[in-house]
Coordinates of N, CA and C in Angstrom, one line a residue:
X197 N -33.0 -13.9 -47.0 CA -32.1 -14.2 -48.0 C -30.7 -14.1 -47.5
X198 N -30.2 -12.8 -47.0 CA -29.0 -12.9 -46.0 C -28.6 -14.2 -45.2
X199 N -29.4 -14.8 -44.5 CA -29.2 -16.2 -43.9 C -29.1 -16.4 -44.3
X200 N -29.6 -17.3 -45.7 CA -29.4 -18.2 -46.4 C -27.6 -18.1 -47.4
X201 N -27.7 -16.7 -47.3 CA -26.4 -16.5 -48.2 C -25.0 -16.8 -46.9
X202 N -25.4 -16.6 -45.8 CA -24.3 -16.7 -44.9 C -24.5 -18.2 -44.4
X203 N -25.0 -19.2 -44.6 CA -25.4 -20.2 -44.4 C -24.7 -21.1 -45.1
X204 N -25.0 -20.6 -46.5 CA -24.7 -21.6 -47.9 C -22.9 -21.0 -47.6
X205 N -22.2 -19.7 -47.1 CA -21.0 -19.8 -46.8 C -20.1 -20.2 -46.2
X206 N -20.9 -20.7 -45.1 CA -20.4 -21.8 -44.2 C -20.3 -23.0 -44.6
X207 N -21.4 -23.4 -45.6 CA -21.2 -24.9 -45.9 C -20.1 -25.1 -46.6
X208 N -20.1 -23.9 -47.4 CA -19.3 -23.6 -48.7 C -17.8 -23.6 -47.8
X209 N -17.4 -23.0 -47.0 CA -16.3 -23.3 -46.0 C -15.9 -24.6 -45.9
X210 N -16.7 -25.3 -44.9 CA -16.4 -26.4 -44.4 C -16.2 -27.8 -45.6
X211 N -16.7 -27.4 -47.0 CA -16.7 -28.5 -47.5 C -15.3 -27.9 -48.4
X212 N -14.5 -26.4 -48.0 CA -13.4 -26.3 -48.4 C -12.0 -26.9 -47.8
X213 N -12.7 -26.8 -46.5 CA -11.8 -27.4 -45.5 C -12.0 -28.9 -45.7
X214 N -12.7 -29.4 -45.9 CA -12.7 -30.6 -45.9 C -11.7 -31.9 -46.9
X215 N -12.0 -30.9 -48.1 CA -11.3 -31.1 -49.3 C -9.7 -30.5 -49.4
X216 N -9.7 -29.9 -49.1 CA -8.2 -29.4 -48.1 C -7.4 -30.7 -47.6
X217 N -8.2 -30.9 -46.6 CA -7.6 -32.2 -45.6 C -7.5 -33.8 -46.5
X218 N -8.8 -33.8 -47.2 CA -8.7 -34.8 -47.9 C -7.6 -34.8 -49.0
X219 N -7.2 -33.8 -49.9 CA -6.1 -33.5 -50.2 C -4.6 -33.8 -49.8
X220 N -4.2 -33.1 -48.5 CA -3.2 -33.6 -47.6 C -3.1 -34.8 -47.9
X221 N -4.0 -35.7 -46.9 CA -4.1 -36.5 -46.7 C -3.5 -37.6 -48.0
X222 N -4.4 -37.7 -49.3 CA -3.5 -38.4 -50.3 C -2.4 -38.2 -50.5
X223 N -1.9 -36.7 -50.6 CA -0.4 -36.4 -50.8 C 0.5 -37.1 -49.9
X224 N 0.0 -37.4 -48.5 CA 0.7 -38.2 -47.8 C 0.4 -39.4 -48.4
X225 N -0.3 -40.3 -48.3 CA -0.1 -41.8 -48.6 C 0.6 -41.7 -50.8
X226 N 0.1 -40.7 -51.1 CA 1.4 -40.8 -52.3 C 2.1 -41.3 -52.0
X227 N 2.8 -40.1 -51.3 CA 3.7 -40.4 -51.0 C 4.9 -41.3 -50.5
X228 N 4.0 -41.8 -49.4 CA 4.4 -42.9 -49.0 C 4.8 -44.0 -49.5
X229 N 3.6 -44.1 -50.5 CA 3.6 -45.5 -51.7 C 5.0 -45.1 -52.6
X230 N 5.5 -43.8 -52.7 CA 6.7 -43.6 -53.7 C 7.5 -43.9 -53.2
X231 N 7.4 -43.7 -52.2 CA 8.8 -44.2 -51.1 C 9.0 -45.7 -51.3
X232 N 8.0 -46.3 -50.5 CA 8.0 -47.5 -50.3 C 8.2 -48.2 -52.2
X233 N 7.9 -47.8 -53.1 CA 8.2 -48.6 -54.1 C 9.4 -47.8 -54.5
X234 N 10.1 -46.8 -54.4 CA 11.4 -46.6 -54.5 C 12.6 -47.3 -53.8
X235 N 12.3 -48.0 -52.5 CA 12.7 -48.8 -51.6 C 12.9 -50.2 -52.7
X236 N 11.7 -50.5 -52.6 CA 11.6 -51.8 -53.0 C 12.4 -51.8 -54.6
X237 N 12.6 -50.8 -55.6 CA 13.4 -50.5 -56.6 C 14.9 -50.4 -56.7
X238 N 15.3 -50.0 -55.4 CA 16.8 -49.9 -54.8 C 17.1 -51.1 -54.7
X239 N 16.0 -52.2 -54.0 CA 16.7 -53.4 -53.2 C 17.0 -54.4 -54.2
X240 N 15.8 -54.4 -54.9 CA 15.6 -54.9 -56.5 C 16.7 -54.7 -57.4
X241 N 17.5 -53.3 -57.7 CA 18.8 -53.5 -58.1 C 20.4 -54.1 -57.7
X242 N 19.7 -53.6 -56.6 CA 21.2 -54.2 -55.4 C 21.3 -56.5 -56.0
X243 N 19.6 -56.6 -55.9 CA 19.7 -58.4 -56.0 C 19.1 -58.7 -57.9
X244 N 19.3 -57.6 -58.7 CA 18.9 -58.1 -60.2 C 20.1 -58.0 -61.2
X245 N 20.9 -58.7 -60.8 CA 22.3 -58.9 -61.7 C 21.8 -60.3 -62.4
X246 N 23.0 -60.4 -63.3 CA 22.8 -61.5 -64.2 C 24.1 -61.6 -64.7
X247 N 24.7 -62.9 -64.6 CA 26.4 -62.6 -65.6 C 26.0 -63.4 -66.9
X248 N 26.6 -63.3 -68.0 CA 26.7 -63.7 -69.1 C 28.1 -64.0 -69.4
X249 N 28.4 -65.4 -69.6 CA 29.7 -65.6 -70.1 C 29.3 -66.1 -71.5
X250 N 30.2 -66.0 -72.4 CA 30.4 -65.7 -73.8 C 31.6 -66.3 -74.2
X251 N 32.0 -67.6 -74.8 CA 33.0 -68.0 -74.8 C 33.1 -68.7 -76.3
X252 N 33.8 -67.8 -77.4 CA 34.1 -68.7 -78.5 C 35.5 -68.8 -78.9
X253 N 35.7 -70.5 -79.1 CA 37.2 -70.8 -79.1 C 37.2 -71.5 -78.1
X254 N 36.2 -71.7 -76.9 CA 36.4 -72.6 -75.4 C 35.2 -71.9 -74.4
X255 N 34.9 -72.9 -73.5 CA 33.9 -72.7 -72.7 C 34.8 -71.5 -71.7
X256 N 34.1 -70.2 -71.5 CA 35.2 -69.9 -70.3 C 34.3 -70.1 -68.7
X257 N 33.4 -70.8 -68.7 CA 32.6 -70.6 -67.8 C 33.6 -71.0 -66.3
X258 N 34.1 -71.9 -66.3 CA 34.9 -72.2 -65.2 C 35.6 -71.0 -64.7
X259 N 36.8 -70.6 -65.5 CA 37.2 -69.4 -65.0 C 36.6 -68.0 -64.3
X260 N 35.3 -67.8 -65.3 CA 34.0 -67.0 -64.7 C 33.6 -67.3 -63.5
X261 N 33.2 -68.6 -62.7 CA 32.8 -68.9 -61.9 C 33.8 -68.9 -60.9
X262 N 34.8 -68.8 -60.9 CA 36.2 -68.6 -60.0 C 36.1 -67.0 -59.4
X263 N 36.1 -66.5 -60.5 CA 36.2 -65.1 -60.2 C 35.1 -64.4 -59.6
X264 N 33.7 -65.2 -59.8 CA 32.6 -64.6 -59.6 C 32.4 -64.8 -58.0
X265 N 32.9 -66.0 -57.2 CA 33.0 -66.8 -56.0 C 34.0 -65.3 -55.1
X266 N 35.3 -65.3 -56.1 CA 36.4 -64.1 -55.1 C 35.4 -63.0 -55.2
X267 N 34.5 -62.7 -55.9 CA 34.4 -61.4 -55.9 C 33.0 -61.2 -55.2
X268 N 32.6 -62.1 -54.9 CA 31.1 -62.2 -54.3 C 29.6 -62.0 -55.1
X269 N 29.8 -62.1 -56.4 CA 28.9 -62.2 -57.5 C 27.9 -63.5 -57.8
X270 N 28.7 -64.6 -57.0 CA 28.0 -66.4 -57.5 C 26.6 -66.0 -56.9
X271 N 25.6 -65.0 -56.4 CA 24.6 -65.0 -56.0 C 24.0 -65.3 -57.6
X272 N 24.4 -64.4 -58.3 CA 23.6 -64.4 -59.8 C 23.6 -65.2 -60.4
X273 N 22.4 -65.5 -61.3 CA 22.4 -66.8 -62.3 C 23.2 -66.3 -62.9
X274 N 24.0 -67.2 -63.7 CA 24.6 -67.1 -64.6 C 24.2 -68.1 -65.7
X275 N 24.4 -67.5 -67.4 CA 24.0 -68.0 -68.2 C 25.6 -68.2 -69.1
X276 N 25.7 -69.0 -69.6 CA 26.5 -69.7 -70.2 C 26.6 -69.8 -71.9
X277 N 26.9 -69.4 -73.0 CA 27.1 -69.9 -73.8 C 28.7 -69.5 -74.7
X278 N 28.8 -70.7 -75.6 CA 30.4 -71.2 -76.0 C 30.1 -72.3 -76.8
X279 N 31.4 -71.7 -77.2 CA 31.0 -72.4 -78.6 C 33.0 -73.0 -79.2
X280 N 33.0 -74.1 -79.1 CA 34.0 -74.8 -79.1 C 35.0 -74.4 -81.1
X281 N 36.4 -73.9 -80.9 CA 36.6 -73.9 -82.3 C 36.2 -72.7 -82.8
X282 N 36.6 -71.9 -83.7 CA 36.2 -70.8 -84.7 C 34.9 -71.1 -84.9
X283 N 34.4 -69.6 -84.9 CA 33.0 -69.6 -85.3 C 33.2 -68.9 -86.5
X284 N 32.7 -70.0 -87.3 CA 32.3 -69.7 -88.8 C 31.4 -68.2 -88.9
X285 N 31.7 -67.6 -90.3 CA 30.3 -66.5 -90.1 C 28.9 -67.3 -90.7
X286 N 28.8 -68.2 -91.1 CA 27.4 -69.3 -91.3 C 27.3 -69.6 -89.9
X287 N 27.8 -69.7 -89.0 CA 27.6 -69.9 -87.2 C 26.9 -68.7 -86.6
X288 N 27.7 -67.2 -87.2 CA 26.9 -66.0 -86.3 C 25.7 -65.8 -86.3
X289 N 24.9 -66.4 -87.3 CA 23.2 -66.3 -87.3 C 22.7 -66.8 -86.2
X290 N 22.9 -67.8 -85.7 CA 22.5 -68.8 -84.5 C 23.1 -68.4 -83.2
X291 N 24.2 -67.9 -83.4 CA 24.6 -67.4 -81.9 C 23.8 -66.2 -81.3
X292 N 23.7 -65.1 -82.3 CA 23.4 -64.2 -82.6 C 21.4 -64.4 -81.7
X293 N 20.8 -65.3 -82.7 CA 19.3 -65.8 -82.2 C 19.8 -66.4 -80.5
X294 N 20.7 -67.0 -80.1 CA 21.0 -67.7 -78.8 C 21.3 -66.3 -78.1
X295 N 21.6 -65.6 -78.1 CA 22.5 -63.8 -77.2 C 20.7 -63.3 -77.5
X296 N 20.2 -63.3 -78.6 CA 18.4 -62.2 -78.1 C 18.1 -63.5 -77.7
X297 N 17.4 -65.1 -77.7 CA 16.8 -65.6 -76.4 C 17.4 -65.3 -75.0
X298 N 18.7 -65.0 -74.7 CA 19.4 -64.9 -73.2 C 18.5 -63.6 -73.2
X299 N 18.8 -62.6 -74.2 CA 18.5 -61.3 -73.5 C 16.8 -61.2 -73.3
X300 N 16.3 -61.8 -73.6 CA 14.8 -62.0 -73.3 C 14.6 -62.6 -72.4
X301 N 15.0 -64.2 -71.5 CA 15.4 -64.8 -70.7 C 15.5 -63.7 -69.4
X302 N 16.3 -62.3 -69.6 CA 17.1 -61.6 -68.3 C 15.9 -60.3 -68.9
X303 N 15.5 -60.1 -69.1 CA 14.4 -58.9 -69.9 C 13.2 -59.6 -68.4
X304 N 12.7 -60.7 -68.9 CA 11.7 -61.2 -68.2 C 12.2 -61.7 -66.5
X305 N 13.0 -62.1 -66.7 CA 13.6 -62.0 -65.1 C 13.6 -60.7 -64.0
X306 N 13.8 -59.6 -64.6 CA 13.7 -58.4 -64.1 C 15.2 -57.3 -63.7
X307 N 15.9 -58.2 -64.2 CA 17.1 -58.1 -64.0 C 17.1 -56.7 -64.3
X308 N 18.2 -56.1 -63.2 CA 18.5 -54.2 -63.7 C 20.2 -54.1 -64.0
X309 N 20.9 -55.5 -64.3 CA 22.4 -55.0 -65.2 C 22.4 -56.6 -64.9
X310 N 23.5 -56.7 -66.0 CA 24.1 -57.4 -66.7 C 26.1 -57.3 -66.3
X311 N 26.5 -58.3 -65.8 CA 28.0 -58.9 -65.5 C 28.6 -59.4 -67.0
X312 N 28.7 -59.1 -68.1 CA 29.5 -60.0 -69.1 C 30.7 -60.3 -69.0
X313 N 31.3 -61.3 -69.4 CA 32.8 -62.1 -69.8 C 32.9 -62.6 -70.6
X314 N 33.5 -62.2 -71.7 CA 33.6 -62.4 -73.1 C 35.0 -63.0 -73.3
X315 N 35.0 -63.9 -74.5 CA 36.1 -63.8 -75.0 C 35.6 -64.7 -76.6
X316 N 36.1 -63.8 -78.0 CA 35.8 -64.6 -79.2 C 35.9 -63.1 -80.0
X317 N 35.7 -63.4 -81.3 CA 36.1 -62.5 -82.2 C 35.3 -60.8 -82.4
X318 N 36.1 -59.8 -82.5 CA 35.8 -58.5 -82.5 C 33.9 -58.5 -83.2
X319 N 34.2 -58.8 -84.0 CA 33.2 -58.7 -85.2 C 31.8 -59.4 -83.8
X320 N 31.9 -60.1 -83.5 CA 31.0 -60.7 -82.7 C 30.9 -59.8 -81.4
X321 N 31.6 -59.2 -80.7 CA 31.1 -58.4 -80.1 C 30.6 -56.7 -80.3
X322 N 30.8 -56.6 -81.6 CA 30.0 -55.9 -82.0 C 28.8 -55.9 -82.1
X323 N 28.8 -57.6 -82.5 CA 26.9 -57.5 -82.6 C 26.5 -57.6 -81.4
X324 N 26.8 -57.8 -80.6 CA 26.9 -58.0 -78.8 C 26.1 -57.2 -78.4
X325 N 27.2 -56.0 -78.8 CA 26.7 -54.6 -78.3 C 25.6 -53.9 -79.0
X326 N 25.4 -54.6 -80.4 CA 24.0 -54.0 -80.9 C 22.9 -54.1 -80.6
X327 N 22.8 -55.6 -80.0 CA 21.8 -56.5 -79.5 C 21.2 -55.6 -77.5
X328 N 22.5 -55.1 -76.8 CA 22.5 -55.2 -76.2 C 22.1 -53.5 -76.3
X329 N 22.6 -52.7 -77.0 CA 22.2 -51.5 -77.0 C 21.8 -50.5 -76.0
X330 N 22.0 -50.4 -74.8 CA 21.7 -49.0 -74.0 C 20.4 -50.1 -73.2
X331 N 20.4 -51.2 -73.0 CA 19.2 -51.6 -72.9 C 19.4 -51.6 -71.0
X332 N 20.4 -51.7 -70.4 CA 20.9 -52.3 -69.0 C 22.0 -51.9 -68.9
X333 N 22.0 -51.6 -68.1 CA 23.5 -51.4 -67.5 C 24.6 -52.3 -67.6
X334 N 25.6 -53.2 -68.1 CA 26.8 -54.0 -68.8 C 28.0 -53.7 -67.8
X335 N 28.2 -54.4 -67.4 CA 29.1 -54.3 -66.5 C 30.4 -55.1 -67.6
X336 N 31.4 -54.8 -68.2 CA 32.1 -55.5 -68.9 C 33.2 -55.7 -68.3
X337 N 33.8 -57.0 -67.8 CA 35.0 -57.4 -67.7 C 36.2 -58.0 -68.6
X338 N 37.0 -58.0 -68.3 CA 38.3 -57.8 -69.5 C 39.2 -59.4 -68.6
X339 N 39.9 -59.9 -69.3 CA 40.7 -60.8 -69.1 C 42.3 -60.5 -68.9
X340 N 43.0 -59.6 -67.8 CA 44.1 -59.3 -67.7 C 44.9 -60.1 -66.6
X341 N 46.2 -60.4 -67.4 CA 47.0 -60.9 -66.5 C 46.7 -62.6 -65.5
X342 N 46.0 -63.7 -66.5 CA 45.4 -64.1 -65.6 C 44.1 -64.0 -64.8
X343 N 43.7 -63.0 -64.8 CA 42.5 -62.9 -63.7 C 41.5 -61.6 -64.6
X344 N 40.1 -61.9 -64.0 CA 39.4 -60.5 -64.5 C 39.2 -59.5 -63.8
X345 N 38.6 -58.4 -64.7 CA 39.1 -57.4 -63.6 C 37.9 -56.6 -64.7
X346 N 37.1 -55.6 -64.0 CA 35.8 -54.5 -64.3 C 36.0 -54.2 -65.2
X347 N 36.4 -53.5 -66.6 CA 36.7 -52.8 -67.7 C 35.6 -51.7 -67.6
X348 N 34.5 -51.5 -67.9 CA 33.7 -50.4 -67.7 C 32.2 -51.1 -67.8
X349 N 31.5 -50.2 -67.5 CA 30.3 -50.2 -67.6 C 29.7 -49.5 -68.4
X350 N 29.0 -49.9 -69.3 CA 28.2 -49.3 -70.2 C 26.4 -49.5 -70.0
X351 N 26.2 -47.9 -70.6 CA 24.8 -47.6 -70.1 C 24.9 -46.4 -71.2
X352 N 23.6 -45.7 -71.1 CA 23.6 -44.3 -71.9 C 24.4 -43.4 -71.7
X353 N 25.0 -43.3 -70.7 CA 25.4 -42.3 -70.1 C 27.0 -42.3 -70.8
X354 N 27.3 -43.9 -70.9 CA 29.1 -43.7 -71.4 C 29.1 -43.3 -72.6
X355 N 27.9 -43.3 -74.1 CA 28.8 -42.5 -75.0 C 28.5 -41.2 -75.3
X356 N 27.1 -40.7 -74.7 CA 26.5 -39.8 -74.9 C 27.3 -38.7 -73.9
X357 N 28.1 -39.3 -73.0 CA 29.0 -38.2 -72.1 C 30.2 -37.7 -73.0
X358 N 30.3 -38.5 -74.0 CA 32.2 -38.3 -74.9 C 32.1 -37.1 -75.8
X359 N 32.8 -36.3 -75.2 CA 32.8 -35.2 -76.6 C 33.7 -36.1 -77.8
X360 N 34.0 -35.2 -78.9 CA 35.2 -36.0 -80.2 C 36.0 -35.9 -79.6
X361 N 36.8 -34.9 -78.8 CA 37.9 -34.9 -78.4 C 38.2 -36.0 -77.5
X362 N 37.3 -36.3 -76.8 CA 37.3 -37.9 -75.7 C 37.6 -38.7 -76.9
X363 N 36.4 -39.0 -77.5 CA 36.8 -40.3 -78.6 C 38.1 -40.1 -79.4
X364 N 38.2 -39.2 -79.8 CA 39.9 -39.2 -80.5 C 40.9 -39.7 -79.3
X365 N 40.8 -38.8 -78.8 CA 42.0 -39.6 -77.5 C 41.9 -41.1 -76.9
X366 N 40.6 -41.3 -77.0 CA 40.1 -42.6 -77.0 C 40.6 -43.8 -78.0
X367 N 40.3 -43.3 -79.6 CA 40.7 -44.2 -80.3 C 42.3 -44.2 -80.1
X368 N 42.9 -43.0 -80.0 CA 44.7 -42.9 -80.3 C 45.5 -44.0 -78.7
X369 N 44.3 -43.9 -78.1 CA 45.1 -44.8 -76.5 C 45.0 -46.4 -77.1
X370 N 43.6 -46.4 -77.6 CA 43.9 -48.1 -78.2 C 44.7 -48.2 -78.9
X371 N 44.7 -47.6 -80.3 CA 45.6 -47.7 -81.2 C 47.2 -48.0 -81.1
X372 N 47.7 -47.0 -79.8 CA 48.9 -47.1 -79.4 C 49.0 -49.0 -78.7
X373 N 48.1 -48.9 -77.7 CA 48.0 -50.0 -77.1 C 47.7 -51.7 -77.9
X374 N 47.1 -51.6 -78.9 CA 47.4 -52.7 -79.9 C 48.1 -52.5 -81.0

């Protein structure tokens, strides 16, 4: 019986060792695979932009497309909508359905941020921003001086970083400023 007990502890060994190595062994190709699709997740952001121009009162697409050429952005589709004239609030319903088809459009594309250039009434980019909600990263540009220029990016991180004290100082900088 001794044999057999020092027998059955060798097997009992080696099928420790074995499982050991076989262990390793996955941990490396995990691995590896996390790399390699962390790679491929980087490269994927660097090429999944999307710009959105947004123009009521006039197409601004032209001027978008100027700026997007200086700044090296024209790789990205760009989607287009404008809407010629005041937009009625009987119009915001439809625009509104046109901004969730885009954003489904760039949902399914795979896109990991979004370029906007806006220009049209407050109230309407509010709903912008509801629609658009923390969903992608927003790269917002602003229309100064002739030319555009970055304004901020919005993601979770910009309002959930603001204490009140930011936002107060926040609101009192606009307020001065308009």
């Amino acid at each position: 019986m001794d044999e057999f007990t020092v027998l059955l502890g060798i097997v009992a060994d080696i099928i420790g060792i074995i499982t050991f190595v076989a262990a390793l062994w996955l941990i490396y190709k995990t691995r590896q695979e996390y790399r390699r699709r962390l790679r491929e997740l980087n490269e994927g952001q660097r090429e999944g932009g999307w710009i959105l121009s947004v123009g009521i009162g006039g197409d601004i697409s032209g001027s978008v497309k100027h700026y997007l050429e200086s700044a090296n952005l024209s790789r990205y589709p760009l989607k287009n909508l404008s809407h010629d004239g005041v937009l009625d609030s009987d119009n915001y319903d439809d625009m509104l359905r046109q901004l969730l088809r885009v954003k489904d459009d760039i949902t399914q594309s795979g896109a990991t941020e979004v370029h906007l250039f806006y220009k049209g009434p407050v109230t309407l980019a509010l709903a912008i921003g509801a629609i658009f909600d923390n969903w992608l990263p927003i790269k917002v540009y602003g229309f100064v001086d002739g030319q555009y220029r970055l304004d901020m990016v919005l993601n979770k991180g910009t309002v959930l970083g603001l204490k009140n004290t930011d936002i107060e100082s926040f609101v009192r900088t606009i307020a001065e400023e308009g």
